[in-house]
Structure formats: C-alpha cells, structure tokens
Coordinates of C-alpha atoms in Angstrom, one line a residue:
X1 CA 116.0 40.2 57.7
X2 CA 115.0 36.6 58.6
X3 CA 111.3 35.6 58.2
X4 CA 111.0 35.1 62.0
X5 CA 112.2 38.6 62.6
X6 CA 109.8 40.0 60.3
X7 CA 106.9 38.0 62.0
X8 CA 107.9 39.3 65.3
X9 CA 107.9 43.0 64.1
X10 CA 104.5 42.3 62.4
X11 CA 103.1 41.2 65.8
X12 CA 104.4 44.5 67.4
X13 CA 102.4 46.6 65.0
X14 CA 98.9 47.3 66.4
X15 CA 96.0 46.2 64.5
X16 CA 92.8 48.1 64.2
X17 CA 89.5 46.6 63.2
X18 CA 87.3 48.6 61.2
X19 CA 84.3 46.4 62.2
X20 CA 81.5 47.8 64.1
X21 CA 80.0 45.7 66.9
X22 CA 76.4 45.3 67.4
X23 CA 74.8 43.4 70.4
X24 CA 71.3 42.3 70.7
X25 CA 70.1 44.2 73.7
X26 CA 68.1 42.7 76.5
X27 CA 64.3 43.2 76.3
X28 CA 63.0 44.3 79.8
X29 CA 59.6 42.7 81.2
X30 CA 56.6 44.8 80.2
X31 CA 54.0 45.1 77.7
X32 CA 54.7 45.8 74.0
X33 CA 53.1 46.9 70.7
X34 CA 54.7 45.4 67.6
X35 CA 56.7 47.7 65.2
X36 CA 55.4 50.7 67.5
X37 CA 57.6 50.2 70.4
X38 CA 61.5 50.4 70.0
X39 CA 64.5 50.0 72.4
X40 CA 67.2 52.4 71.3
X41 CA 67.0 52.0 67.6
X42 CA 65.9 48.3 67.6
X43 CA 62.3 47.7 66.5
X44 CA 60.4 45.2 68.6
X45 CA 57.7 42.9 67.4
X46 CA 56.2 39.4 67.9
X47 CA 54.6 36.7 65.7
X48 CA 52.0 33.9 66.5
X49 CA 53.6 30.4 66.7
X50 CA 50.9 28.9 64.8
X51 CA 50.7 31.1 61.7
X52 CA 53.4 33.6 61.8
X53 CA 51.0 36.5 61.7
X54 CA 52.0 39.7 63.8
X55 CA 51.0 39.7 67.1
X56 CA 50.2 43.3 67.9
X57 CA 50.0 43.5 71.8
X58 CA 52.2 41.2 73.9
X59 CA 54.0 40.9 77.3
X60 CA 57.4 39.4 78.0
X61 CA 59.4 38.6 81.0
X62 CA 63.0 39.9 80.8
X63 CA 64.7 38.4 77.6
X64 CA 68.6 38.4 77.9
X65 CA 69.3 35.4 75.4
X66 CA 68.0 35.3 72.0
X67 CA 68.0 31.8 70.7
X68 CA 67.9 32.8 67.1
X69 CA 69.9 35.5 65.1
X70 CA 69.8 36.3 61.5
X71 CA 71.5 38.6 59.0
X72 CA 69.5 39.6 55.9
X73 CA 71.0 41.8 53.3
X74 CA 68.9 44.3 51.7
X75 CA 69.1 47.1 49.2
X76 CA 67.6 50.4 49.9
X77 CA 65.8 52.8 47.4
X78 CA 69.1 54.2 46.4
X79 CA 70.8 51.0 45.4
X80 CA 72.8 51.0 48.5
X81 CA 73.3 47.6 50.2
X82 CA 72.5 47.4 54.1
X83 CA 71.8 44.7 56.4
X84 CA 68.7 43.8 58.6
X85 CA 69.8 42.2 61.9
X86 CA 67.2 40.3 63.8
X87 CA 67.3 38.7 67.3
X88 CA 64.6 36.3 68.2
X89 CA 63.2 34.3 71.3
X90 CA 60.8 31.7 71.6
X91 CA 58.1 32.5 74.2
X92 CA 55.2 30.5 75.5
X93 CA 52.7 31.3 72.7
X94 CA 54.7 33.4 70.4
X95 CA 58.1 34.5 69.0
X96 CA 59.7 37.9 70.1
X97 CA 61.9 39.7 67.8
X98 CA 64.0 42.7 67.8
X99 CA 65.5 44.1 64.4
X100 CA 68.0 46.8 63.6
X101 CA 69.0 48.0 60.1
X102 CA 72.7 48.8 59.8
X103 CA 74.3 50.7 57.1
X104 CA 77.3 48.5 56.9
X105 CA 77.1 46.1 53.8
X106 CA 78.9 43.0 55.3
X107 CA 78.0 41.5 58.5
X108 CA 78.7 38.3 60.3
X109 CA 78.0 36.5 63.7
X110 CA 80.8 37.2 66.1
X111 CA 79.5 35.2 69.2
X112 CA 76.4 34.8 71.3
X113 CA 74.0 37.9 70.6
X114 CA 76.8 39.7 68.7
X115 CA 77.3 40.9 65.3
X116 CA 80.4 42.5 63.5
X117 CA 79.6 44.7 60.4
X118 CA 82.1 46.5 58.2

C-alpha cells in the first residue's frame, strides 16, 4: 500500500480526545463573599488592587470575559498531582477571581476562557 493510501485511511479513522474541557463561567452581577460563595464548583474570591489582600465582601457587574487565566500544578496530601485553574478579571478597585481544582494532572489553555485537561 502506498503511503498516500495509508494517510487517507488514517484520516477516515475517527479520533477521540481524552481531554476534558473546562470553561471559565460567567459571573452574574451581584454581591459576593470571598471563598464562601461558589458558582457550581468554582470558588469565588477577590483581592485588593493595592496590596493583594483578600477582599471579603464585593460586588460585580456581569463578568463574561476573564482577562487573566492561570494553571497551577499542585500535589494533594496523597501525593497525587492535580491542577488549580484560575480565571481573573480586573474590576474598578479590585481583582475578581474564580478557581477550580481539577483531578487531571496535565492542563493547557485551549482558547479564550477554555482549558483542556487530561
């Protein structure tokens, strides 16, 4: 079989990704309390712009675009590697953040507000 025929056959075989997709959710307008309030499984918190301390009570307008995304690999108490995904938005006097721990050990940015992990 010629190489071209093999390549054509390979394109006909369906490929399945084992990656799980995580999308930073929109944060509806409202009043929030840092680390107490959640949105599904995402923890919500805020930090002061001037000194990065936690801002306990805060109010946001609807946040649909997160302008900073981060992935932080962590190791839990059992020695298992996990990731902490954080989505952040710059507000008038503070930074709003939502964070989610995921059991997958490898994560990467897929596109705006989207992570893939496996």
